[in-house]
PDB file of C-alpha atoms in Angstrom:
ATOM      1  CA  MET A1214     -65.901   3.698 -26.241  1.00  0.00           C
ATOM      2  CA  LYS A1215     -64.836   4.778 -29.572  1.00  0.00           C
ATOM      3  CA  ASN A1216     -66.714   8.223 -29.370  1.00  0.00           C
ATOM      4  CA  ASN A1217     -65.164   8.694 -25.740  1.00  0.00           C
ATOM      5  CA  MET A1218     -61.640   8.163 -26.888  1.00  0.00           C
ATOM      6  CA  GLU A1219     -61.993  10.376 -29.795  1.00  0.00           C
ATOM      7  CA  ARG A1220     -63.656  13.186 -27.684  1.00  0.00           C
ATOM      8  CA  LEU A1221     -61.072  12.924 -24.981  1.00  0.00           C
ATOM      9  CA  VAL A1222     -58.210  13.107 -27.825  1.00  0.00           C
ATOM     10  CA  LYS A1223     -59.560  15.968 -29.462  1.00  0.00           C
ATOM     11  CA  GLU A1224     -60.232  17.911 -26.115  1.00  0.00           C
ATOM     12  CA  LEU A1225     -56.842  17.107 -24.608  1.00  0.00           C
ATOM     13  CA  GLN A1226     -55.235  18.374 -28.108  1.00  0.00           C
ATOM     14  CA  GLU A1227     -57.199  21.864 -27.351  1.00  0.00           C
ATOM     15  CA  ARG A1228     -56.161  21.852 -23.894  1.00  0.00           C
ATOM     16  CA  PHE A1229     -52.365  21.334 -24.405  1.00  0.00           C
ATOM     17  CA  GLY A1230     -52.057  23.119 -27.783  1.00  0.00           C
ATOM     18  CA  GLU A1231     -49.597  23.015 -30.506  1.00  0.00           C
ATOM     19  CA  GLU A1232     -46.522  22.259 -28.332  1.00  0.00           C
ATOM     20  CA  TYR A1233     -48.310  18.614 -27.638  1.00  0.00           C
ATOM     21  CA  GLU A1234     -49.559  16.006 -29.917  1.00  0.00           C
ATOM     22  CA  VAL A1235     -52.282  13.523 -28.759  1.00  0.00           C
ATOM     23  CA  VAL A1236     -53.379  10.504 -30.799  1.00  0.00           C
ATOM     24  CA  SER A1237     -55.252   7.402 -29.982  1.00  0.00           C
ATOM     25  CA  VAL A1238     -53.324   4.162 -29.913  1.00  0.00           C
ATOM     26  CA  LYS A1239     -54.406   0.773 -29.957  1.00  0.00           C
ATOM     27  CA  MET A1240     -51.481  -1.314 -27.789  1.00  0.00           C
ATOM     28  CA  PRO A1241     -51.814  -5.291 -28.658  1.00  0.00           C
ATOM     29  CA  LYS A1242     -50.716  -6.810 -25.202  1.00  0.00           C
ATOM     30  CA  ASN A1243     -50.986 -10.737 -24.206  1.00  0.00           C
ATOM     31  CA  ASN A1244     -54.300 -11.964 -25.601  1.00  0.00           C
ATOM     32  CA  GLU A1245     -56.084  -8.530 -26.123  1.00  0.00           C
ATOM     33  CA  VAL A1246     -55.948  -5.186 -27.572  1.00  0.00           C
ATOM     34  CA  LEU A1247     -55.724  -2.059 -25.167  1.00  0.00           C
ATOM     35  CA  ASP A1248     -57.473   1.100 -26.277  1.00  0.00           C
ATOM     36  CA  GLY A1249     -55.476   4.310 -25.189  1.00  0.00           C
ATOM     37  CA  PHE A1250     -54.034   7.530 -26.098  1.00  0.00           C
ATOM     38  CA  GLN A1251     -50.461   8.924 -26.284  1.00  0.00           C
ATOM     39  CA  ILE A1252     -49.400  12.286 -25.870  1.00  0.00           C
ATOM     40  CA  SER A1253     -45.912  13.693 -26.718  1.00  0.00           C
ATOM     41  CA  ARG A1254     -43.861  16.603 -26.876  1.00  0.00           C
ATOM     42  CA  ARG A1255     -43.414  17.693 -30.801  1.00  0.00           C
ATOM     43  CA  GLY A1256     -39.976  17.182 -32.264  1.00  0.00           C
ATOM     44  CA  THR A1257     -38.567  15.335 -28.669  1.00  0.00           C
ATOM     45  CA  GLY A1258     -39.448  11.667 -29.291  1.00  0.00           C
ATOM     46  CA  TYR A1259     -40.613  11.581 -25.653  1.00  0.00           C
ATOM     47  CA  GLY A1260     -44.204  10.453 -25.333  1.00  0.00           C
ATOM     48  CA  ILE A1261     -46.377   8.930 -22.287  1.00  0.00           C
ATOM     49  CA  THR A1262     -49.131   6.549 -23.289  1.00  0.00           C
ATOM     50  CA  PHE A1263     -52.443   6.351 -20.865  1.00  0.00           C
ATOM     51  CA  TYR A1264     -55.273   3.739 -21.005  1.00  0.00           C
ATOM     52  CA  PRO A1265     -58.462   5.193 -19.834  1.00  0.00           C
ATOM     53  CA  ASN A1266     -61.305   2.931 -18.298  1.00  0.00           C
ATOM     54  CA  PHE A1267     -64.362   5.155 -19.301  1.00  0.00           C
ATOM     55  CA  GLU A1268     -66.649   2.899 -17.080  1.00  0.00           C
ATOM     56  CA  ASN A1269     -64.859   3.917 -13.870  1.00  0.00           C
ATOM     57  CA  GLU A1270     -64.021   7.420 -14.728  1.00  0.00           C
ATOM     58  CA  PRO A1271     -66.330  10.578 -14.395  1.00  0.00           C
ATOM     59  CA  ASP A1272     -67.981  11.871 -17.174  1.00  0.00           C
ATOM     60  CA  ASN A1273     -65.827  14.983 -17.653  1.00  0.00           C
ATOM     61  CA  HIS A1274     -62.744  12.902 -18.778  1.00  0.00           C
ATOM     62  CA  VAL A1275     -60.775  15.665 -19.935  1.00  0.00           C
ATOM     63  CA  ASP A1276     -60.639  17.165 -16.723  1.00  0.00           C
ATOM     64  CA  PHE A1277     -59.991  13.997 -15.145  1.00  0.00           C
ATOM     65  CA  TRP A1278     -57.195  13.415 -17.199  1.00  0.00           C
ATOM     66  CA  GLU A1279     -55.300  16.722 -17.540  1.00  0.00           C
ATOM     67  CA  PRO A1280     -53.799  16.895 -14.132  1.00  0.00           C
ATOM     68  CA  ILE A1281     -52.593  13.090 -14.270  1.00  0.00           C
ATOM     69  CA  ILE A1282     -50.815  14.148 -17.657  1.00  0.00           C
ATOM     70  CA  LYS A1283     -49.417  17.348 -16.156  1.00  0.00           C
ATOM     71  CA  LYS A1284     -48.163  15.365 -13.047  1.00  0.00           C
ATOM     72  CA  SER A1285     -46.470  12.893 -15.277  1.00  0.00           C
ATOM     73  CA  PHE A1286     -44.822  15.274 -17.347  1.00  0.00           C
ATOM     74  CA  LYS A1287     -43.620  17.288 -14.338  1.00  0.00           C
ATOM     75  CA  LYS A1288     -42.545  14.198 -12.930  1.00  0.00           C
ATOM     76  CA  GLY A1289     -40.741  13.962 -15.995  1.00  0.00           C
ATOM     77  CA  LEU A1290     -38.461  10.893 -17.334  1.00  0.00           C
ATOM     78  CA  PRO A1291     -37.264   8.271 -15.073  1.00  0.00           C
ATOM     79  CA  VAL A1292     -33.918   9.859 -14.973  1.00  0.00           C
ATOM     80  CA  ASP A1293     -33.022  13.105 -14.896  1.00  0.00           C
ATOM     81  CA  LEU A1294     -32.829  15.017 -18.398  1.00  0.00           C
ATOM     82  CA  GLY A1295     -29.284  16.064 -18.237  1.00  0.00           C
ATOM     83  CA  GLU A1296     -28.263  12.206 -17.417  1.00  0.00           C
ATOM     84  CA  ILE A1297     -30.307  11.217 -20.738  1.00  0.00           C
ATOM     85  CA  LEU A1298     -28.471  13.477 -22.911  1.00  0.00           C
ATOM     86  CA  LYS A1299     -25.011  12.034 -21.881  1.00  0.00           C
ATOM     87  CA  PRO A1300     -23.789   9.940 -24.490  1.00  0.00           C
ATOM     88  CA  GLU A1301     -22.849   7.021 -22.173  1.00  0.00           C
ATOM     89  CA  PHE A1302     -26.235   6.926 -21.076  1.00  0.00           C
ATOM     90  CA  ILE A1303     -27.819   6.759 -24.422  1.00  0.00           C
ATOM     91  CA  LEU A1304     -25.588   4.482 -25.724  1.00  0.00           C
ATOM     92  CA  SER A1305     -26.142   1.967 -23.007  1.00  0.00           C
ATOM     93  CA  HIS A1306     -30.014   2.213 -23.353  1.00  0.00           C
ATOM     94  CA  LEU A1307     -30.177   2.036 -26.944  1.00  0.00           C
ATOM     95  CA  GLN A1308     -32.247  -0.864 -28.613  1.00  0.00           C
ATOM     96  CA  MET A1309     -33.292  -1.357 -32.310  1.00  0.00           C
ATOM     97  CA  ARG A1310     -36.778  -0.468 -33.103  1.00  0.00           C
ATOM     98  CA  LEU A1311     -37.870  -2.113 -36.708  1.00  0.00           C
ATOM     99  CA  VAL A1312     -40.569  -0.309 -38.556  1.00  0.00           C
ATOM    100  CA  PRO A1313     -41.849  -0.689 -42.151  1.00  0.00           C
ATOM    101  CA  ILE A1314     -40.291   1.977 -44.762  1.00  0.00           C
ATOM    102  CA  ASN A1315     -43.382   2.621 -46.564  1.00  0.00           C
ATOM    103  CA  ARG A1316     -45.518   3.683 -43.211  1.00  0.00           C
ATOM    104  CA  ASN A1317     -43.103   5.895 -41.842  1.00  0.00           C
ATOM    105  CA  GLU A1318     -41.697   8.324 -44.240  1.00  0.00           C
ATOM    106  CA  LYS A1319     -41.915  11.544 -41.876  1.00  0.00           C
ATOM    107  CA  LEU A1320     -40.462   9.261 -38.963  1.00  0.00           C
ATOM    108  CA  LEU A1321     -37.688   8.544 -40.899  1.00  0.00           C
ATOM    109  CA  GLU A1322     -37.159  11.958 -41.919  1.00  0.00           C
ATOM    110  CA  THR A1323     -36.970  13.072 -38.420  1.00  0.00           C
ATOM    111  CA  TYR A1324     -35.353  10.409 -36.262  1.00  0.00           C
ATOM    112  CA  LYS A1325     -31.995   8.688 -37.008  1.00  0.00           C
ATOM    113  CA  ASN A1326     -32.358   5.480 -38.749  1.00  0.00           C
ATOM    114  CA  VAL A1327     -30.522   2.860 -40.833  1.00  0.00           C
ATOM    115  CA  ILE A1328     -32.632   1.261 -43.762  1.00  0.00           C
ATOM    116  CA  VAL A1329     -32.722  -2.600 -44.674  1.00  0.00           C
ATOM    117  CA  PRO A1330     -33.921  -2.337 -48.172  1.00  0.00           C
ATOM    118  CA  ASP A1331     -33.877  -6.269 -48.800  1.00  0.00           C
ATOM    119  CA  LEU A1332     -36.376  -6.590 -45.953  1.00  0.00           C
ATOM    120  CA  ASP A1333     -38.247  -3.431 -46.819  1.00  0.00           C
ATOM    121  CA  LEU A1334     -37.746  -2.298 -43.307  1.00  0.00           C
ATOM    122  CA  ALA A1335     -35.869   0.554 -41.476  1.00  0.00           C
ATOM    123  CA  ILE A1336     -34.174   0.688 -37.857  1.00  0.00           C
ATOM    124  CA  LEU A1337     -34.998   3.320 -35.544  1.00  0.00           C
ATOM    125  CA  PHE A1338     -32.959   3.960 -32.267  1.00  0.00           C
ATOM    126  CA  ASN A1339     -35.076   3.870 -29.240  1.00  0.00           C
ATOM    127  CA  VAL A1340     -33.456   5.010 -25.593  1.00  0.00           C
ATOM    128  CA  ASN A1341     -34.925   2.488 -23.370  1.00  0.00           C
ATOM    129  CA  LEU A1342     -36.395   4.673 -20.357  1.00  0.00           C
ATOM    130  CA  SER A1343     -39.407   2.770 -18.921  1.00  0.00           C
ATOM    131  CA  GLU A1344     -42.130   0.452 -20.352  1.00  0.00           C
ATOM    132  CA  GLU A1345     -44.220   3.329 -20.964  1.00  0.00           C
ATOM    133  CA  ILE A1346     -41.964   5.889 -22.541  1.00  0.00           C
ATOM    134  CA  ASP A1347     -40.276   5.853 -26.031  1.00  0.00           C
ATOM    135  CA  MET A1348     -37.459   8.244 -26.649  1.00  0.00           C
ATOM    136  CA  LEU A1349     -35.960   8.391 -30.241  1.00  0.00           C
ATOM    137  CA  ILE A1350     -32.662   9.884 -31.260  1.00  0.00           C
ATOM    138  CA  PRO A1351     -33.613  12.839 -33.595  1.00  0.00           C
ATOM    139  CA  ALA A1352     -31.791  13.100 -36.904  1.00  0.00           C
ATOM    140  CA  GLU A1353     -30.313  16.489 -36.202  1.00  0.00           C
ATOM    141  CA  TYR A1354     -29.176  15.371 -32.645  1.00  0.00           C
ATOM    142  CA  LYS A1355     -25.461  16.180 -32.578  1.00  0.00           C
ATOM    143  CA  GLY A1356     -24.674  14.851 -28.855  1.00  0.00           C
ATOM    144  CA  LEU A1357     -23.393  11.591 -30.103  1.00  0.00           C
ATOM    145  CA  ASN A1358     -20.099  11.665 -32.276  1.00  0.00           C
ATOM    146  CA  LEU A1359     -21.052   8.144 -34.053  1.00  0.00           C
ATOM    147  CA  SER A1360     -22.344   7.224 -37.408  1.00  0.00           C
ATOM    148  CA  ASP A1361     -25.937   5.590 -37.810  1.00  0.00           C
ATOM    149  CA  GLU A1362     -23.972   2.323 -38.801  1.00  0.00           C
ATOM    150  CA  GLU A1363     -22.194   2.648 -35.329  1.00  0.00           C
ATOM    151  CA  LEU A1364     -25.506   3.431 -33.625  1.00  0.00           C
ATOM    152  CA  TYR A1365     -26.732   0.295 -35.011  1.00  0.00           C
ATOM    153  CA  ARG A1366     -23.848  -1.862 -33.932  1.00  0.00           C
ATOM    154  CA  LYS A1367     -24.400  -0.509 -30.172  1.00  0.00           C
ATOM    155  CA  ALA A1368     -28.104  -1.382 -30.496  1.00  0.00           C
ATOM    156  CA  TYR A1369     -27.496  -4.665 -31.772  1.00  0.00           C
ATOM    157  CA  GLU A1370     -25.034  -5.317 -29.101  1.00  0.00           C
ATOM    158  CA  ASN A1371     -27.522  -4.139 -26.388  1.00  0.00           C
ATOM    159  CA  ASP A1372     -30.602  -6.225 -27.878  1.00  0.00           C
ATOM    160  CA  ALA A1373     -28.013  -9.293 -27.702  1.00  0.00           C
ATOM    161  CA  ASP A1374     -27.495  -8.654 -24.104  1.00  0.00           C
ATOM    162  CA  MET A1375     -31.153  -8.344 -23.297  1.00  0.00           C
ATOM    163  CA  GLY A1376     -31.887 -11.469 -25.185  1.00  0.00           C
ATOM    164  CA  TYR A1377     -35.078 -13.047 -26.725  1.00  0.00           C
ATOM    165  CA  LYS A1378     -37.556 -15.609 -25.349  1.00  0.00           C
ATOM    166  CA  THR A1379     -39.950 -18.009 -27.264  1.00  0.00           C
ATOM    167  CA  MET A1380     -43.206 -19.566 -26.266  1.00  0.00           C
ATOM    168  CA  SER A1381     -46.371 -21.052 -27.743  1.00  0.00           C
ATOM    169  CA  LEU A1382     -48.984 -18.834 -29.048  1.00  0.00           C
ATOM    170  CA  ASP A1383     -51.096 -19.850 -25.755  1.00  0.00           C
ATOM    171  CA  GLU A1384     -48.344 -19.590 -23.687  1.00  0.00           C
ATOM    172  CA  ALA A1385     -47.602 -15.982 -25.152  1.00  0.00           C
ATOM    173  CA  ALA A1386     -50.217 -14.622 -22.929  1.00  0.00           C
ATOM    174  CA  ASN A1387     -48.342 -14.419 -19.649  1.00  0.00           C
ATOM    175  CA  THR A1388     -45.712 -17.226 -19.684  1.00  0.00           C
ATOM    176  CA  ASN A1389     -42.075 -17.959 -20.673  1.00  0.00           C
ATOM    177  CA  GLY A1390     -42.633 -21.291 -22.129  1.00  0.00           C
ATOM    178  CA  GLU A1391     -40.197 -23.380 -23.822  1.00  0.00           C
ATOM    179  CA  ILE A1392     -40.271 -25.821 -26.769  1.00  0.00           C
ATOM    180  CA  GLU A1393     -41.464 -29.185 -25.868  1.00  0.00           C
ATOM    181  CA  ASP A1394     -41.327 -32.648 -27.141  1.00  0.00           C
ATOM    182  CA  ASP A1395     -44.883 -32.432 -28.452  1.00  0.00           C
ATOM    183  CA  ASP A1396     -44.459 -29.018 -29.847  1.00  0.00           C
ATOM    184  CA  ILE A1397     -41.651 -30.176 -32.259  1.00  0.00           C
ATOM    185  CA  ASP A1398     -43.841 -33.168 -33.419  1.00  0.00           C
ATOM    186  CA  ASP A1399     -46.594 -30.459 -34.539  1.00  0.00           C
ATOM    187  CA  PRO A1400     -45.976 -29.826 -38.146  1.00  0.00           C
ATOM    188  CA  TRP A1401     -46.649 -26.231 -37.787  1.00  0.00           C
ATOM    189  CA  CYS A1402     -45.046 -25.367 -34.400  1.00  0.00           C
ATOM    190  CA  MET A1403     -46.021 -21.828 -34.171  1.00  0.00           C
ATOM    191  CA  ARG A1404     -43.993 -20.206 -31.633  1.00  0.00           C
ATOM    192  CA  VAL A1405     -43.786 -16.398 -30.299  1.00  0.00           C
ATOM    193  CA  ILE A1406     -40.416 -14.325 -29.919  1.00  0.00           C
ATOM    194  CA  ARG A1407     -40.158 -11.671 -27.812  1.00  0.00           C
ATOM    195  CA  ASN A1408     -37.648  -9.548 -25.750  1.00  0.00           C
ATOM    196  CA  ALA A1409     -36.443 -11.188 -22.711  1.00  0.00           C
ATOM    197  CA  LYS A1410     -36.517  -8.423 -20.651  1.00  0.00           C
ATOM    198  CA  GLY A1411     -39.703  -6.620 -21.699  1.00  0.00           C
ATOM    199  CA  TRP A1412     -42.348  -6.731 -24.131  1.00  0.00           C
ATOM    200  CA  ASP A1413     -41.089  -3.760 -26.555  1.00  0.00           C
ATOM    201  CA  TYR A1414     -39.421  -4.039 -29.953  1.00  0.00           C
ATOM    202  CA  GLY A1415     -38.942  -7.930 -29.981  1.00  0.00           C
ATOM    203  CA  SER A1416     -39.117  -7.813 -33.601  1.00  0.00           C
ATOM    204  CA  SER A1417     -35.475  -6.921 -33.816  1.00  0.00           C
ATOM    205  CA  VAL A1418     -34.764 -10.636 -33.534  1.00  0.00           C
ATOM    206  CA  LEU A1419     -35.097 -10.502 -37.138  1.00  0.00           C
ATOM    207  CA  LEU A1420     -31.462  -9.210 -37.509  1.00  0.00           C
ATOM    208  CA  HIS A1421     -30.061 -11.396 -34.996  1.00  0.00           C
ATOM    209  CA  LYS A1422     -29.272 -14.660 -37.222  1.00  0.00           C
ATOM    210  CA  ASP A1423     -27.463 -16.350 -34.431  1.00  0.00           C
ATOM    211  CA  VAL A1424     -30.932 -16.329 -32.515  1.00  0.00           C
ATOM    212  CA  LEU A1425     -32.887 -17.261 -35.431  1.00  0.00           C
ATOM    213  CA  GLN A1426     -30.342 -20.300 -35.980  1.00  0.00           C
ATOM    214  CA  LYS A1427     -30.766 -21.544 -32.534  1.00  0.00           C
ATOM    215  CA  TYR A1428     -34.507 -21.938 -33.229  1.00  0.00           C
ATOM    216  CA  ALA A1429     -34.161 -23.533 -36.499  1.00  0.00           C
ATOM    217  CA  ASP A1430     -31.780 -26.180 -35.277  1.00  0.00           C
ATOM    218  CA  GLU A1431     -34.129 -26.736 -32.462  1.00  0.00           C
ATOM    219  CA  LEU A1432     -36.756 -27.393 -34.975  1.00  0.00           C
ATOM    220  CA  GLY A1433     -34.624 -29.188 -37.654  1.00  0.00           C
ATOM    221  CA  SER A1434     -35.822 -26.828 -40.391  1.00  0.00           C
ATOM    222  CA  SER A1435     -35.801 -23.480 -41.911  1.00  0.00           C
ATOM    223  CA  LEU A1436     -38.094 -21.099 -40.452  1.00  0.00           C
ATOM    224  CA  ILE A1437     -41.131 -19.000 -41.864  1.00  0.00           C
ATOM    225  CA  LEU A1438     -41.112 -15.650 -39.922  1.00  0.00           C
ATOM    226  CA  ILE A1439     -44.315 -13.825 -39.459  1.00  0.00           C
ATOM    227  CA  PRO A1440     -44.003 -10.051 -38.194  1.00  0.00           C
ATOM    228  CA  SER A1441     -47.069  -9.904 -36.128  1.00  0.00           C
ATOM    229  CA  SER A1442     -46.331  -6.475 -34.741  1.00  0.00           C
ATOM    230  CA  VAL A1443     -43.075  -4.126 -34.134  1.00  0.00           C
ATOM    231  CA  HIS A1444     -42.864  -6.002 -30.667  1.00  0.00           C
ATOM    232  CA  GLU A1445     -42.765  -9.606 -31.597  1.00  0.00           C
ATOM    233  CA  LEU A1446     -42.453 -12.406 -34.296  1.00  0.00           C
ATOM    234  CA  ILE A1447     -44.157 -15.694 -34.913  1.00  0.00           C
ATOM    235  CA  TYR A1448     -41.888 -18.402 -36.526  1.00  0.00           C
ATOM    236  CA  THR A1449     -43.197 -21.983 -37.661  1.00  0.00           C
ATOM    237  CA  ARG A1450     -41.218 -24.586 -39.724  1.00  0.00           C
ATOM    238  CA  ASP A1451     -40.741 -23.912 -43.197  1.00  0.00           C
ATOM    239  CA  ASN A1452     -42.919 -26.741 -44.744  1.00  0.00           C
ATOM    240  CA  ALA A1453     -45.577 -24.609 -45.872  1.00  0.00           C
ATOM    241  CA  ASP A1454     -46.662 -25.097 -49.357  1.00  0.00           C
ATOM    242  CA  GLU A1455     -47.724 -22.209 -51.700  1.00  0.00           C
ATOM    243  CA  ALA A1456     -51.409 -22.136 -50.661  1.00  0.00           C
ATOM    244  CA  GLU A1457     -50.620 -22.359 -47.144  1.00  0.00           C
ATOM    245  CA  LEU A1458     -47.946 -19.445 -47.353  1.00  0.00           C
ATOM    246  CA  ASP A1459     -50.923 -17.551 -48.976  1.00  0.00           C
ATOM    247  CA  ILE A1460     -53.285 -18.126 -46.040  1.00  0.00           C
ATOM    248  CA  LEU A1461     -50.404 -17.233 -43.524  1.00  0.00           C
ATOM    249  CA  ARG A1462     -50.045 -13.713 -45.279  1.00  0.00           C
ATOM    250  CA  ALA A1463     -53.840 -13.336 -45.566  1.00  0.00           C
ATOM    251  CA  GLY A1464     -54.099 -13.711 -41.825  1.00  0.00           C
ATOM    252  CA  LEU A1465     -50.719 -11.151 -41.359  1.00  0.00           C
ATOM    253  CA  LEU A1466     -52.401  -8.422 -43.517  1.00  0.00           C
ATOM    254  CA  MET A1467     -55.867  -8.905 -41.543  1.00  0.00           C
ATOM    255  CA  GLY A1468     -54.120  -8.575 -38.410  1.00  0.00           C
ATOM    256  CA  ASN A1469     -52.306  -5.676 -39.490  1.00  0.00           C
ATOM    257  CA  ARG A1470     -55.800  -3.936 -40.586  1.00  0.00           C
ATOM    258  CA  ASP A1471     -56.587  -4.010 -36.907  1.00  0.00           C
ATOM    259  CA  MET A1472     -53.496  -2.280 -35.680  1.00  0.00           C
ATOM    260  CA  PRO A1473     -52.705   1.360 -35.738  1.00  0.00           C
ATOM    261  CA  ASP A1474     -49.562   1.981 -38.213  1.00  0.00           C
ATOM    262  CA  GLN A1475     -47.210   2.322 -35.284  1.00  0.00           C
ATOM    263  CA  TYR A1476     -47.315  -0.881 -34.488  1.00  0.00           C
ATOM    264  CA  VAL A1477     -47.463  -2.487 -37.881  1.00  0.00           C
ATOM    265  CA  LEU A1478     -44.009  -3.955 -38.680  1.00  0.00           C
ATOM    266  CA  SER A1479     -44.693  -5.604 -42.228  1.00  0.00           C
ATOM    267  CA  SER A1480     -46.824  -6.984 -44.730  1.00  0.00           C
ATOM    268  CA  HIS A1481     -44.584  -9.515 -45.819  1.00  0.00           C
ATOM    269  CA  LEU A1482     -43.650 -13.176 -44.692  1.00  0.00           C
ATOM    270  CA  TYR A1483     -40.017 -13.774 -44.139  1.00  0.00           C
ATOM    271  CA  ARG A1484     -37.879 -16.809 -44.435  1.00  0.00           C
ATOM    272  CA  PHE A1485     -34.714 -17.738 -42.261  1.00  0.00           C
ATOM    273  CA  ASP A1486     -32.639 -20.334 -44.160  1.00  0.00           C
ATOM    274  CA  ARG A1487     -31.055 -22.659 -41.594  1.00  0.00           C
ATOM    275  CA  ASP A1488     -28.010 -23.346 -44.067  1.00  0.00           C
ATOM    276  CA  THR A1489     -27.274 -19.711 -45.491  1.00  0.00           C
ATOM    277  CA  GLN A1490     -28.545 -18.085 -42.326  1.00  0.00           C
ATOM    278  CA  GLU A1491     -30.109 -15.523 -44.927  1.00  0.00           C
ATOM    279  CA  VAL A1492     -33.457 -13.690 -44.231  1.00  0.00           C
ATOM    280  CA  THR A1493     -35.337 -13.195 -47.389  1.00  0.00           C
ATOM    281  CA  ILE A1494     -38.885 -11.729 -48.303  1.00  0.00           C
ATOM    282  CA  VAL A1495     -41.180 -14.755 -49.398  1.00  0.00           C
ATOM    283  CA  ARG A1496     -44.356 -13.021 -49.771  1.00  0.00           C
TER     284      ARG A1496
END
């Protein structure tokens, strides 16, 4: 499987040339990790992700995928490009995408962002076009007469409008579970937080203190926040001792090693204080 993907990525890069970038990706989704590749036009922030099934495809994988990719790019984005470039469209589809600073120096040079130094994170601005397509706003884009701080406020509002959902680790596979009495009696009560209208970039809840306050009030405790990926957070009661915090962070670091850099959110654990509504790094 690995050799097939490496060969496919290499051959597609040769076919499509320097105008495009082809990379292999691992997408954690539900209770499994999907192997795929992403192809994007360099400098546009527009890419499409595909998930090959090598067992059911002919041996000449690159010949199989080339026309599919060309058709996808010819079909283009889910809306007209001229519509996408309109400021009102960008602002109405804007969402926050949290990324770690130390893993994304080049990305932060290329695209508009706001740094959150206290959390060792940065906010990129993602234009939400479809589940498969990400489009970031280039740093040099002049079509918006707004500061990065104003972009942040608009993306924050849009994320709040979309809302967040919480579920148990088991329910996270395919349901929208709510906290039950037996969960509250569980001393750990680990829950997953995601975007309520899709799977992407739900970790932005880390900046929505009113949402975190709601979950803290339901549990009657401050929260420990585990950044499992850029798409979701896991939270639990803040009742772990130092040794247990070390175990939680070790689990986070092990999980990070199994994910490509673009999906890793942080190597830190965070705490949301129920009384002060402050989010801080604890490990």
